Amino acid sequence: MIKKALLSASVLTTILLAGCDNTAKVPEPKAKAEGSVNTKPITIGYSDWPGWVAWQVAIEKGFFQEAGVNVEFKWFDYSASMSAFSANQLDAVSVSNGDNLVIASGGTKGIMIMATDYSAGNDVIIAKNGINSIQELKGKQIAVEKGLVDHHLLNTALSDAGIAHTDVNLVNAVTNELPQVFSSPDVAAIAVWQPVANQALKAVAGSKIIYSSQDKPGLIYDTLTVNMTHLSAHKEEWKKIIQVWDKTVKYINDPATRPDALAIMAKRVGLEADQYAQFIEGTHLLDLAANKKVFEKSNNFDSLYGSSYHVNEFNFKNGLYTQKVDVDGVIYPELVQSLP
């Protein structure tokens, strides 16, 4: 699978360093010549996270054709999708809200027009036998890939437990290698996402999940982020895409069509449908009604704003950028709020 890195140094080098005006105002489109028709497909990058693999259902069920919108989805490794978006090779990309801020800090301003989901258990902290709470990690070694989304999860869990960051010893390790690192006698816990988390649980007997994104709903949102210039010229098409997403979520959640949806999604990533069901359970998909609530401004995690304010602080304190991003300038609620 998956997912959601706060941009690595190699990705950051690809980001265009154009100026960013940090406002949420989308420029008005230029008038088209009379009789002209836009036949060029809208290009959207997506990658291996359940909230984005869900798009495959819309693709294969023909929902976009039914809506009358010309869309081309392009499959990427996650970091590569962000690089492509930053280089203006995509009109939109599927990214976490925290990664959107890192992209914006580099100069390429992507506007979050919709939230596909929030992580509801797929991001976890796993501890060895005998450790049953975050409080018991004080003084211990914890392995995590620094700067990635589960570093943010760990940071939040420690803060909530009243543990200073200096009271634990972070061991930096590549996510895919965390199961092996966890086997080291010196490492008491790891922060990791699925399916690598399941590998770690199998690798170390008696280990267990002591904290997950389910304990902090809304900490990690996943979004549809659109190029600001493209959005200004194609608002009606983007409204249709949001409506297709709403239809897709309902198709996945409907008990009558859920087996078909799971089969489509599982096939896209080379898994069996019963295996993939676990990952859907750990991903809270957001339909249009839920998006309307998420796009209401507040400082809480039930708001995309509040979650993004929080991750903005994390990114800044951990050196992912040297100046805080204007969060309000990269969230555009008008489309979801305008739909019935």
Tab-separated table of C-alpha atoms in Angstrom:
chain	number	residue	atom	x	y	z
A	1	MET	CA	0.000	0.000	0.000
A	2	ILE	CA	0.175	3.288	0.852
A	3	LYS	CA	0.532	6.502	1.272
A	4	LYS	CA	1.024	9.695	2.821
A	5	ALA	CA	4.496	11.017	3.306
A	6	LEU	CA	5.196	14.559	4.314
A	7	LEU	CA	7.438	15.327	1.355
A	8	SER	CA	10.958	13.899	1.326
A	9	ALA	CA	13.944	16.030	0.382
A	10	SER	CA	14.094	14.353	-3.037
A	11	VAL	CA	10.475	15.269	-3.722
A	12	LEU	CA	10.953	18.808	-2.473
A	13	THR	CA	13.701	19.385	-5.026
A	14	THR	CA	11.142	18.846	-7.785
A	15	ILE	CA	8.689	21.432	-6.486
A	16	LEU	CA	8.522	24.592	-8.502
A	17	LEU	CA	9.611	27.618	-6.532
A	18	ALA	CA	7.046	30.000	-7.971
A	19	GLY	CA	5.634	32.698	-5.730
A	20	CYS	CA	2.611	31.828	-3.588
A	21	ASP	CA	0.190	34.608	-2.667
A	22	ASN	CA	-1.461	32.608	0.145
A	23	THR	CA	-5.032	33.630	-0.554
A	24	ALA	CA	-8.049	31.407	-1.121
A	25	LYS	CA	-9.385	33.528	-3.963
A	26	VAL	CA	-9.524	31.604	-7.218
A	27	PRO	CA	-8.989	33.834	-10.277
A	28	GLU	CA	-11.818	34.225	-12.754
A	29	PRO	CA	-11.370	32.201	-15.961
A	30	LYS	CA	-10.706	33.863	-19.279
A	31	ALA	CA	-13.638	33.821	-21.667
A	32	LYS	CA	-13.592	30.990	-24.224
A	33	ALA	CA	-14.112	31.593	-27.890
A	34	GLU	CA	-17.737	31.109	-28.925
A	35	GLY	CA	-18.432	27.517	-29.951
A	36	SER	CA	-15.224	26.145	-28.444
A	37	VAL	CA	-15.391	22.781	-26.653
A	38	ASN	CA	-12.947	21.568	-24.037
A	39	THR	CA	-12.180	17.972	-24.979
A	40	LYS	CA	-8.925	17.657	-23.078
A	41	PRO	CA	-9.335	15.254	-20.127
A	42	ILE	CA	-8.841	16.452	-16.586
A	43	THR	CA	-5.835	14.548	-15.199
A	44	ILE	CA	-5.865	13.340	-11.588
A	45	GLY	CA	-3.035	11.478	-9.862
A	46	TYR	CA	-3.946	8.769	-7.360
A	47	SER	CA	-2.060	6.109	-5.440
A	48	ASP	CA	-2.325	3.182	-3.061
A	49	TRP	CA	-4.472	4.337	-0.164
A	50	PRO	CA	-8.048	3.055	0.282
A	51	GLY	CA	-9.537	6.538	0.189
A	52	TRP	CA	-7.968	7.019	-3.230
A	53	VAL	CA	-8.227	3.496	-4.607
A	54	ALA	CA	-11.948	4.122	-4.163
A	55	TRP	CA	-11.767	6.217	-7.343
A	56	GLN	CA	-11.270	2.948	-9.210
A	57	VAL	CA	-14.907	2.091	-8.480
A	58	ALA	CA	-16.064	5.280	-10.204
A	59	ILE	CA	-13.770	4.575	-13.134
A	60	GLU	CA	-14.909	1.003	-13.702
A	61	LYS	CA	-18.606	1.618	-13.052
A	62	GLY	CA	-18.693	4.434	-15.618
A	63	PHE	CA	-19.774	7.127	-13.142
A	64	PHE	CA	-17.736	9.839	-14.853
A	65	GLN	CA	-19.239	9.124	-18.257
A	66	GLU	CA	-22.712	9.240	-16.697
A	67	ALA	CA	-21.868	12.639	-15.198
A	68	GLY	CA	-20.588	13.936	-18.536
A	69	VAL	CA	-17.091	14.803	-17.368
A	70	ASN	CA	-13.889	13.809	-19.178
A	71	VAL	CA	-11.375	12.586	-16.567
A	72	GLU	CA	-8.140	10.622	-16.848
A	73	PHE	CA	-6.766	9.042	-13.660
A	74	LYS	CA	-3.039	8.331	-13.530
A	75	TRP	CA	-1.632	5.752	-11.083
A	76	PHE	CA	1.556	6.652	-9.200
A	77	ASP	CA	3.694	5.797	-6.257
A	78	TYR	CA	2.632	8.436	-3.766
A	79	SER	CA	5.744	10.621	-3.738
A	80	ALA	CA	5.902	10.492	-7.536
A	81	SER	CA	2.321	11.772	-7.770
A	82	MET	CA	3.240	14.798	-5.676
A	83	SER	CA	6.298	15.444	-7.816
A	84	ALA	CA	4.173	15.297	-10.968
A	85	PHE	CA	1.618	17.710	-9.507
A	86	SER	CA	4.357	20.084	-8.350
A	87	ALA	CA	5.789	20.050	-11.881
A	88	ASN	CA	2.349	20.957	-13.337
A	89	GLN	CA	2.023	17.555	-15.031
A	90	LEU	CA	-1.341	16.901	-13.355
A	91	ASP	CA	-4.455	18.991	-12.884
A	92	ALA	CA	-5.105	17.453	-9.466
A	93	VAL	CA	-3.634	14.957	-7.040
A	94	SER	CA	-4.736	12.847	-4.079
A	95	VAL	CA	-2.720	13.904	-1.018
A	96	SER	CA	-3.016	14.182	2.749
A	97	ASN	CA	-3.754	17.644	4.075
A	98	GLY	CA	-0.304	17.820	5.656
A	99	ASP	CA	1.423	17.046	2.369
A	100	ASN	CA	-0.654	19.668	0.608
A	101	LEU	CA	0.880	22.222	2.973
A	102	VAL	CA	4.403	21.049	2.192
A	103	ILE	CA	3.712	21.294	-1.537
A	104	ALA	CA	2.336	24.810	-1.026
A	105	SER	CA	5.422	25.806	0.950
A	106	GLY	CA	7.501	25.036	-2.132
A	107	GLY	CA	5.471	27.378	-4.315
A	108	THR	CA	3.008	25.121	-6.153
A	109	LYS	CA	-0.370	26.066	-4.759
A	110	GLY	CA	-2.814	23.187	-4.736
A	111	ILE	CA	-6.308	23.971	-3.474
A	112	MET	CA	-8.095	21.353	-1.342
A	113	ILE	CA	-11.635	21.262	-2.747
A	114	MET	CA	-12.795	18.005	-1.133
A	115	ALA	CA	-11.783	15.493	1.518
A	116	THR	CA	-11.960	11.866	0.429
A	117	ASP	CA	-11.555	10.419	3.927
A	118	TYR	CA	-9.806	10.533	7.243
A	119	SER	CA	-7.649	7.750	8.641
A	120	ALA	CA	-9.658	5.747	11.165
A	121	GLY	CA	-7.268	3.044	12.321
A	122	ASN	CA	-4.845	2.348	9.474
A	123	ASP	CA	-2.092	4.442	11.093
A	124	VAL	CA	-0.905	2.835	14.331
A	125	ILE	CA	1.619	2.708	17.166
A	126	ILE	CA	2.654	-0.864	17.972
A	127	ALA	CA	4.411	-1.826	21.207
A	128	LYS	CA	6.100	-4.994	22.390
A	129	ASN	CA	4.670	-7.359	24.947
A	130	GLY	CA	4.462	-5.761	28.398
A	131	ILE	CA	3.834	-2.229	27.141
A	132	ASN	CA	0.142	-1.379	27.209
A	133	SER	CA	-0.085	2.404	26.898
A	134	ILE	CA	1.590	5.468	25.437
A	135	GLN	CA	2.600	6.533	28.976
A	136	GLU	CA	4.756	3.415	29.250
A	137	LEU	CA	6.877	4.516	26.287
A	138	LYS	CA	8.657	7.135	28.387
A	139	GLY	CA	12.394	6.499	28.272
A	140	LYS	CA	12.035	3.934	25.477
A	141	GLN	CA	13.274	3.724	21.885
A	142	ILE	CA	10.579	4.211	19.249
A	143	ALA	CA	11.227	3.640	15.558
A	144	VAL	CA	9.478	5.749	12.924
A	145	GLU	CA	10.295	7.255	9.575
A	146	LYS	CA	10.839	10.846	10.614
A	147	GLY	CA	8.865	13.497	8.766
A	148	LEU	CA	6.191	11.098	7.576
A	149	VAL	CA	2.579	11.077	8.632
A	150	ASP	CA	3.047	8.541	11.428
A	151	HIS	CA	5.740	10.711	12.979
A	152	HIS	CA	2.895	13.216	13.232
A	153	LEU	CA	0.657	10.520	14.785
A	154	LEU	CA	3.362	9.627	17.321
A	155	ASN	CA	4.040	13.274	18.121
A	156	THR	CA	0.346	13.821	18.834
A	157	ALA	CA	0.035	10.689	20.992
A	158	LEU	CA	3.048	11.668	23.110
A	159	SER	CA	1.789	15.216	23.564
A	160	ASP	CA	-1.649	14.009	24.616
A	161	ALA	CA	-0.011	11.666	27.141
A	162	GLY	CA	2.075	14.512	28.583
A	163	ILE	CA	5.371	12.983	27.463
A	164	ALA	CA	8.053	15.390	26.292
A	165	HIS	CA	9.732	14.506	23.031
A	166	THR	CA	13.048	14.511	24.867
A	167	ASP	CA	11.741	11.699	27.098
A	168	VAL	CA	11.791	9.178	24.239
A	169	ASN	CA	14.528	8.181	21.818
A	170	LEU	CA	13.385	8.261	18.211
A	171	VAL	CA	15.042	5.822	15.841
A	172	ASN	CA	14.715	6.853	12.196
A	173	ALA	CA	13.963	3.963	9.836
A	174	VAL	CA	12.429	3.517	6.385
A	175	THR	CA	8.784	2.524	6.749
A	176	ASN	CA	9.072	-0.736	4.822
A	177	GLU	CA	11.965	-1.800	7.090
A	178	LEU	CA	10.157	-1.099	10.361
A	179	PRO	CA	9.101	-4.753	10.926
A	180	GLN	CA	12.779	-5.775	10.939
A	181	VAL	CA	13.774	-2.791	13.083
A	182	PHE	CA	10.984	-3.656	15.522
A	183	SER	CA	12.573	-7.074	15.987
A	184	SER	CA	15.637	-5.411	17.535
A	185	PRO	CA	15.713	-5.911	21.336
A	186	ASP	CA	16.362	-2.194	21.888
A	187	VAL	CA	13.253	-0.945	20.095
A	188	ALA	CA	10.125	-0.899	22.248
A	189	ALA	CA	7.617	0.434	19.727
A	190	ILE	CA	7.093	1.638	16.180
A	191	ALA	CA	4.725	4.064	14.459
A	192	VAL	CA	3.633	2.760	11.060
A	193	TRP	CA	0.722	2.418	8.643
A	194	GLN	CA	-1.036	-0.566	7.125
A	195	PRO	CA	-0.229	-3.029	5.658
A	196	VAL	CA	3.328	-2.752	7.026
A	197	ALA	CA	1.779	-2.661	10.500
A	198	ASN	CA	0.376	-6.177	10.064
A	199	GLN	CA	3.807	-7.399	8.989
A	200	ALA	CA	5.308	-5.971	12.176
A	201	LEU	CA	2.647	-7.557	14.363
A	202	LYS	CA	3.431	-10.932	12.828
A	203	ALA	CA	7.189	-10.406	13.117
A	204	VAL	CA	7.210	-9.763	16.886
A	205	ALA	CA	5.262	-12.205	19.043
A	206	GLY	CA	3.055	-10.589	21.672
A	207	SER	CA	3.184	-7.136	20.108
A	208	LYS	CA	-0.002	-5.101	19.917
A	209	ILE	CA	-1.498	-1.815	18.800
A	210	ILE	CA	-1.618	0.664	21.700
A	211	TYR	CA	-2.726	3.745	19.733
A	212	SER	CA	-4.135	4.397	16.277
A	213	SER	CA	-5.646	7.117	14.134
A	214	GLN	CA	-8.997	5.798	15.351
A	215	ASP	CA	-8.114	7.400	18.701
A	216	LYS	CA	-7.767	10.788	16.995
A	217	PRO	CA	-10.411	11.064	14.260
A	218	GLY	CA	-9.571	13.849	11.842
A	219	LEU	CA	-5.886	14.027	12.670
A	220	ILE	CA	-5.066	12.789	9.166
A	221	TYR	CA	-7.332	13.895	6.302
A	222	ASP	CA	-6.876	12.842	2.699
A	223	THR	CA	-7.899	15.302	0.035
A	224	LEU	CA	-8.492	16.041	-3.616
A	225	THR	CA	-6.110	18.904	-4.316
A	226	VAL	CA	-6.508	20.876	-7.544
A	227	ASN	CA	-4.202	23.202	-9.440
A	228	MET	CA	-5.454	26.705	-8.697
A	229	THR	CA	-5.419	27.879	-12.328
A	230	HIS	CA	-7.237	24.773	-13.551
A	231	LEU	CA	-9.886	25.148	-10.857
A	232	SER	CA	-10.620	28.721	-11.921
A	233	ALA	CA	-11.398	27.597	-15.476
A	234	HIS	CA	-13.271	24.365	-14.730
A	235	LYS	CA	-15.405	24.849	-11.629
A	236	GLU	CA	-18.456	23.150	-13.136
A	237	GLU	CA	-16.447	20.054	-14.043
A	238	TRP	CA	-14.988	19.882	-10.535
A	239	LYS	CA	-18.488	20.087	-9.086
A	240	LYS	CA	-19.421	17.058	-11.183
A	241	ILE	CA	-16.331	15.200	-9.946
A	242	ILE	CA	-17.348	15.883	-6.342
A	243	GLN	CA	-20.821	14.517	-7.119
A	244	VAL	CA	-19.255	11.406	-8.655
A	245	TRP	CA	-17.271	10.938	-5.464
A	246	ASP	CA	-20.458	11.171	-3.405
A	247	LYS	CA	-22.036	8.468	-5.595
A	248	THR	CA	-18.904	6.330	-5.232
A	249	VAL	CA	-18.876	6.489	-1.427
A	250	LYS	CA	-22.534	5.495	-1.318
A	251	TYR	CA	-21.811	2.565	-3.669
A	252	ILE	CA	-18.969	1.365	-1.429
A	253	ASN	CA	-21.002	1.736	1.762
A	254	ASP	CA	-24.222	0.173	0.459
A	255	PRO	CA	-24.339	-3.479	1.691
A	256	ALA	CA	-25.857	-4.498	-1.645
A	257	THR	CA	-22.975	-3.136	-3.745
A	258	ARG	CA	-20.108	-3.230	-1.233
A	259	PRO	CA	-18.851	-6.695	-2.335
A	260	ASP	CA	-18.533	-5.465	-5.929
A	261	ALA	CA	-16.762	-2.301	-4.790
A	262	LEU	CA	-14.325	-4.256	-2.607
A	263	ALA	CA	-13.547	-6.612	-5.497
A	264	ILE	CA	-12.775	-3.663	-7.800
A	265	MET	CA	-10.536	-1.945	-5.245
A	266	ALA	CA	-8.736	-5.124	-4.187
A	267	LYS	CA	-7.994	-6.051	-7.784
A	268	ARG	CA	-6.386	-2.649	-8.384
A	269	VAL	CA	-3.783	-3.314	-5.670
A	270	GLY	CA	-3.394	-7.073	-6.105
A	271	LEU	CA	-5.210	-8.264	-2.981
A	272	GLU	CA	-8.201	-10.457	-2.223
A	273	ALA	CA	-11.436	-8.663	-1.431
A	274	ASP	CA	-11.654	-10.070	2.100
A	275	GLN	CA	-8.139	-8.788	2.805
A	276	TYR	CA	-8.984	-5.355	1.480
A	277	ALA	CA	-12.072	-5.072	3.665
A	278	GLN	CA	-9.775	-4.518	6.669
A	279	PHE	CA	-8.233	-1.434	5.086
A	280	ILE	CA	-11.621	0.025	4.189
A	281	GLU	CA	-12.678	-0.396	7.811
A	282	GLY	CA	-9.663	1.706	8.836
A	283	THR	CA	-10.576	4.466	6.377
A	284	HIS	CA	-13.566	6.709	7.071
A	285	LEU	CA	-14.819	7.727	3.633
A	286	LEU	CA	-16.508	11.135	3.427
A	287	ASP	CA	-19.532	11.663	1.199
A	288	LEU	CA	-20.854	15.083	0.175
A	289	ALA	CA	-22.866	15.586	3.355
A	290	ALA	CA	-19.810	14.778	5.476
A	291	ASN	CA	-17.690	17.127	3.373
A	292	LYS	CA	-20.065	19.983	4.052
A	293	LYS	CA	-19.387	19.507	7.773
A	294	VAL	CA	-15.635	18.985	7.347
A	295	PHE	CA	-15.339	22.260	5.420
A	296	GLU	CA	-16.894	24.296	8.225
A	297	LYS	CA	-14.134	26.349	9.796
A	298	SER	CA	-13.109	25.516	13.365
A	299	ASN	CA	-9.999	24.654	15.348
A	300	ASN	CA	-11.184	21.093	16.012
A	301	PHE	CA	-10.245	17.873	14.252
A	302	ASP	CA	-13.760	17.446	12.874
A	303	SER	CA	-12.825	20.327	10.553
A	304	LEU	CA	-10.304	20.168	7.725
A	305	TYR	CA	-9.215	23.609	8.895
A	306	GLY	CA	-8.497	22.550	12.474
A	307	SER	CA	-6.646	19.420	11.388
A	308	SER	CA	-4.572	21.435	8.924
A	309	TYR	CA	-3.738	24.106	11.514
A	310	HIS	CA	-2.421	21.289	13.712
A	311	VAL	CA	-0.281	19.631	11.032
A	312	ASN	CA	0.985	23.065	9.967
A	313	GLU	CA	2.499	23.447	13.451
A	314	PHE	CA	4.031	19.961	13.247
A	315	ASN	CA	5.544	20.599	9.806
A	316	PHE	CA	7.017	23.911	10.913
A	317	LYS	CA	8.458	22.626	14.197
A	318	ASN	CA	10.046	19.647	12.437
A	319	GLY	CA	11.708	21.750	9.766
A	320	LEU	CA	9.660	20.652	6.771
A	321	TYR	CA	9.397	24.330	5.949
A	322	THR	CA	10.793	27.498	7.487
A	323	GLN	CA	7.642	29.649	7.339
A	324	LYS	CA	4.142	28.505	8.270
A	325	VAL	CA	1.681	28.077	5.429
A	326	ASP	CA	-1.505	30.165	5.301
A	327	VAL	CA	-3.871	27.212	5.744
A	328	ASP	CA	-7.008	29.170	4.853
A	329	GLY	CA	-5.381	30.013	1.519
A	330	VAL	CA	-5.222	26.389	0.392
A	331	ILE	CA	-8.731	25.284	1.435
A	332	TYR	CA	-11.597	26.090	-0.946
A	333	PRO	CA	-15.002	25.187	0.563
A	334	GLU	CA	-17.166	26.887	-2.047
A	335	LEU	CA	-17.713	23.878	-4.306
A	336	VAL	CA	-18.896	21.376	-1.698
A	337	GLN	CA	-20.967	24.058	0.007
A	338	SER	CA	-22.674	25.022	-3.270
A	339	LEU	CA	-23.888	21.507	-4.108
A	340	PRO	CA	-27.302	20.274	-2.968
